[in-house]
PDB file of C-alpha atoms in Angstrom:
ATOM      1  CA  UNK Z  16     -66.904  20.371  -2.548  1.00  0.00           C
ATOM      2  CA  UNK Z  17     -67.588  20.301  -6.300  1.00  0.00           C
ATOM      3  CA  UNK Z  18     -64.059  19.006  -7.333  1.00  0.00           C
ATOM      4  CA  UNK Z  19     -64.364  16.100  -4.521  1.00  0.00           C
ATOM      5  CA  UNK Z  20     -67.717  14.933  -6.021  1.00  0.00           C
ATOM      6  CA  UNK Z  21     -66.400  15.369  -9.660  1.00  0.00           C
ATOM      7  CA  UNK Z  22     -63.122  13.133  -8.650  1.00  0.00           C
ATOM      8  CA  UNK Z  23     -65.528  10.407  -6.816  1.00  0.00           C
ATOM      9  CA  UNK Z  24     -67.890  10.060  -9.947  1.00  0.00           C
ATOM     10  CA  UNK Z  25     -65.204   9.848 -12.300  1.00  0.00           C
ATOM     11  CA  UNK Z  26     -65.103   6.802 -14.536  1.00  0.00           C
ATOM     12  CA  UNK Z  27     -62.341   4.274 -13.465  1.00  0.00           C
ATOM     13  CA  UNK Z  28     -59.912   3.752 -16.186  1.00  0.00           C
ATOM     14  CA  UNK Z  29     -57.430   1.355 -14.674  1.00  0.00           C
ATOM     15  CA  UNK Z  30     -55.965   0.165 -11.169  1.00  0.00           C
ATOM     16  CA  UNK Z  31     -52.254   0.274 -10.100  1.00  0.00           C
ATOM     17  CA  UNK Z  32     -51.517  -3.431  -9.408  1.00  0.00           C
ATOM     18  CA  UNK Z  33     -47.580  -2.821  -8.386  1.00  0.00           C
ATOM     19  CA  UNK Z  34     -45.073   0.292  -7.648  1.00  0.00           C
ATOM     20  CA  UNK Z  35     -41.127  -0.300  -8.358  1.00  0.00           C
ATOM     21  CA  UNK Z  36     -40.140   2.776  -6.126  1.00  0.00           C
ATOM     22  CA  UNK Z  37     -36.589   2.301  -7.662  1.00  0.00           C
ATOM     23  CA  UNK Z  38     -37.484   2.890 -11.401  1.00  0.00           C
ATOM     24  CA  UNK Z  39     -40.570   4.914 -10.605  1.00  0.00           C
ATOM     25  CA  UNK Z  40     -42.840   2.849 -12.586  1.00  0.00           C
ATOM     26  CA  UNK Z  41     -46.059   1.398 -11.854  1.00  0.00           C
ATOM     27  CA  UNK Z  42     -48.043  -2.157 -12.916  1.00  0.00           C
ATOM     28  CA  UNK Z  43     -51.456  -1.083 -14.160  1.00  0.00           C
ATOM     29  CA  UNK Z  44     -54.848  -3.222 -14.950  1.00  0.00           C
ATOM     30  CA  UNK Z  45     -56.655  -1.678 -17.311  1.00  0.00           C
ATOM     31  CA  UNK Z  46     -60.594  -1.210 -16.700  1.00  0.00           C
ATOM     32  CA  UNK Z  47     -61.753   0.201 -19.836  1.00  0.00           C
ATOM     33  CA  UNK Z  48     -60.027  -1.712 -22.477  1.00  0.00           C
ATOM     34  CA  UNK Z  49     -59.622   0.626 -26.237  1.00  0.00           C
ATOM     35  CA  UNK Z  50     -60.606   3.485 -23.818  1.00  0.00           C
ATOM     36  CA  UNK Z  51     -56.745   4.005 -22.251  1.00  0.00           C
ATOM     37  CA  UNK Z  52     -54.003   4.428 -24.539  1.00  0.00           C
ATOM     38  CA  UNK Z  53     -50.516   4.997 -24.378  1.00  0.00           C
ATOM     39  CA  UNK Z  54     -49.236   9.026 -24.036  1.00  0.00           C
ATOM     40  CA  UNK Z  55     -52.598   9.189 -21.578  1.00  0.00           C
ATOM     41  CA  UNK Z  56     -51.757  11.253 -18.514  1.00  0.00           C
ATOM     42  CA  UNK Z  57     -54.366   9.745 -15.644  1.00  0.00           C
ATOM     43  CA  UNK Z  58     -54.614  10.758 -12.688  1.00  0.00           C
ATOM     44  CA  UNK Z  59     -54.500   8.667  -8.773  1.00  0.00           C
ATOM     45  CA  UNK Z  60     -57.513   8.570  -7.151  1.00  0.00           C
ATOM     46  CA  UNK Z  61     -57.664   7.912  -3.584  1.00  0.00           C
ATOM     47  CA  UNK Z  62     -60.912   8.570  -1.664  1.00  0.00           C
ATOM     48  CA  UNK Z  63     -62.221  11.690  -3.012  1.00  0.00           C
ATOM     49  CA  UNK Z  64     -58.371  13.197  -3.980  1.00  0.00           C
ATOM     50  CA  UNK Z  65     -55.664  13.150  -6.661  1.00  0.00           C
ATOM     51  CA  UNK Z  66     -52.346  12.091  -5.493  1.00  0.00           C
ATOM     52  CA  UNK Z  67     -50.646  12.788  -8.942  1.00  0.00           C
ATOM     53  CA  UNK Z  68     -50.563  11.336 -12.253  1.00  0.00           C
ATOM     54  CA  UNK Z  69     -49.363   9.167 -14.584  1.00  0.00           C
ATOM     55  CA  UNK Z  70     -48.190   8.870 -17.863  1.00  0.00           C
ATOM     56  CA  UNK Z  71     -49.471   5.442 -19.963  1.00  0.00           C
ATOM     57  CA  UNK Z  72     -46.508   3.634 -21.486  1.00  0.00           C
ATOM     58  CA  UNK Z  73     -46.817   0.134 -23.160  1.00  0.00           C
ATOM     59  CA  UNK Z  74     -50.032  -1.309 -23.050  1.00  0.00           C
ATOM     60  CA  UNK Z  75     -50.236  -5.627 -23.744  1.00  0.00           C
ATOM     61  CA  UNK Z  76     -54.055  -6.398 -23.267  1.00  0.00           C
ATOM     62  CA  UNK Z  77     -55.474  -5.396 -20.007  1.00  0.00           C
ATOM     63  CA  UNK Z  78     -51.960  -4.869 -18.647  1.00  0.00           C
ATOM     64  CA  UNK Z  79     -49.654  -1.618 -18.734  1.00  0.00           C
ATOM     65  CA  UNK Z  80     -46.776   0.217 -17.708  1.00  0.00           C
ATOM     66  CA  UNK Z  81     -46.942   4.077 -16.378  1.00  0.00           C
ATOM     67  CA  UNK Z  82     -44.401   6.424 -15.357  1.00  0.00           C
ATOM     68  CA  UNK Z  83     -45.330   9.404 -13.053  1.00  0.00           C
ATOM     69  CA  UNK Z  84     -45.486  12.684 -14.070  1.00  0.00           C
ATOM     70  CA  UNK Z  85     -42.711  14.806 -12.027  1.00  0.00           C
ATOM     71  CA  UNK Z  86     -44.012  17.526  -9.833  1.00  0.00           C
ATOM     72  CA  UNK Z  87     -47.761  16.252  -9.906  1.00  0.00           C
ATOM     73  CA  UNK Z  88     -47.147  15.040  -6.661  1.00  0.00           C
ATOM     74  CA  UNK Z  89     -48.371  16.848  -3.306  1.00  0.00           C
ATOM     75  CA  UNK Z  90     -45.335  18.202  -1.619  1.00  0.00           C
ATOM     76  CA  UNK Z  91     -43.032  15.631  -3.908  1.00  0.00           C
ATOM     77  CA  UNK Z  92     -44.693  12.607  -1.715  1.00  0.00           C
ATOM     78  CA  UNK Z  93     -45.033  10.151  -4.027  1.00  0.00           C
ATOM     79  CA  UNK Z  94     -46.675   7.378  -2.367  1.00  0.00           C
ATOM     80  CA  UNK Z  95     -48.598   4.877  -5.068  1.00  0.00           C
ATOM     81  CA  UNK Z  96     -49.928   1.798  -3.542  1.00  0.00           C
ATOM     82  CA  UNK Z  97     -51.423  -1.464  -5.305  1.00  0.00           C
ATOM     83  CA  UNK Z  98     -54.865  -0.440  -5.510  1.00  0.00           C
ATOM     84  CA  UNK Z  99     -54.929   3.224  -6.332  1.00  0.00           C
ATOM     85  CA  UNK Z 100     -57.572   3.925  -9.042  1.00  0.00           C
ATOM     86  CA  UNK Z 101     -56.670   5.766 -12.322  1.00  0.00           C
ATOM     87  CA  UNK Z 102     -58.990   8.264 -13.685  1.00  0.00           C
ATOM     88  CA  UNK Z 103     -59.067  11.029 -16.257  1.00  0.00           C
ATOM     89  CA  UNK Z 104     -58.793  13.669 -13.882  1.00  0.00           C
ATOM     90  CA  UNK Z 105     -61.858  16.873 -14.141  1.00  0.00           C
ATOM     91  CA  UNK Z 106     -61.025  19.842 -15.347  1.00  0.00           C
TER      92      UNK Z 106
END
C-alpha cells in the first residue's frame, strides 16, 4: 500500500519518551532539533500506521511537551506508549 510505504519512509521527528494518561500529555525527545516547533501537529507512527497525532507544546532543547489532538484517534483508543515515533504525517 502506497500510504504504508509513505508512513514507513517518513523522516522521524521526535520519540514519545512518557504518557501521563491523566492529563493527556506526552514526554517527547526531539530528533530533528530547529526542525519541530511548537503549534506542529505530528503524527504516531507505529509499524507502518498512524495512531493519531499530536500537538507540540513547549519545547526546552531536545525535550518537549505534546497534547493529543481529540478525535485523531482510531475508534477514540488512545493508546501512546514510550517509544512511539513522531512524524509529519503524508498527505
Amino acid at each position: 500500500d502506497r500510504r504504508a510505504s509513505l508512513i514507513k519512509s517518513a523522516l522521524l521527528m521526535a520519540r514519545i519518551t512518557e504518557y501521563d494518561n491523566v492529563n493527556k500529555i506526552a514526554g517527547i525527545e526531539i530528533e530533528r532539533i530547529g526542525n519541530v516547533n511548537t503549534g506542529d501537529i505530528l503524527g504516531i507512527r507505529r509499524n507502518s500506521g498512524i495512531i493519531g497525532r499530536l500537538t507540540i507544546g513547549t519545547i526546552d532543547r531536545n525535550q518537549g511537551i505534546a497534547d493529543q489532538v481529540p478525535g485523531s484517534f482510531m475508534g477514540g483508543n488512545i493508546d501512546i506508549q514510550p517509544g512511539d515515533e513522531l512524524i509529519l504525517p503524508p498527505n
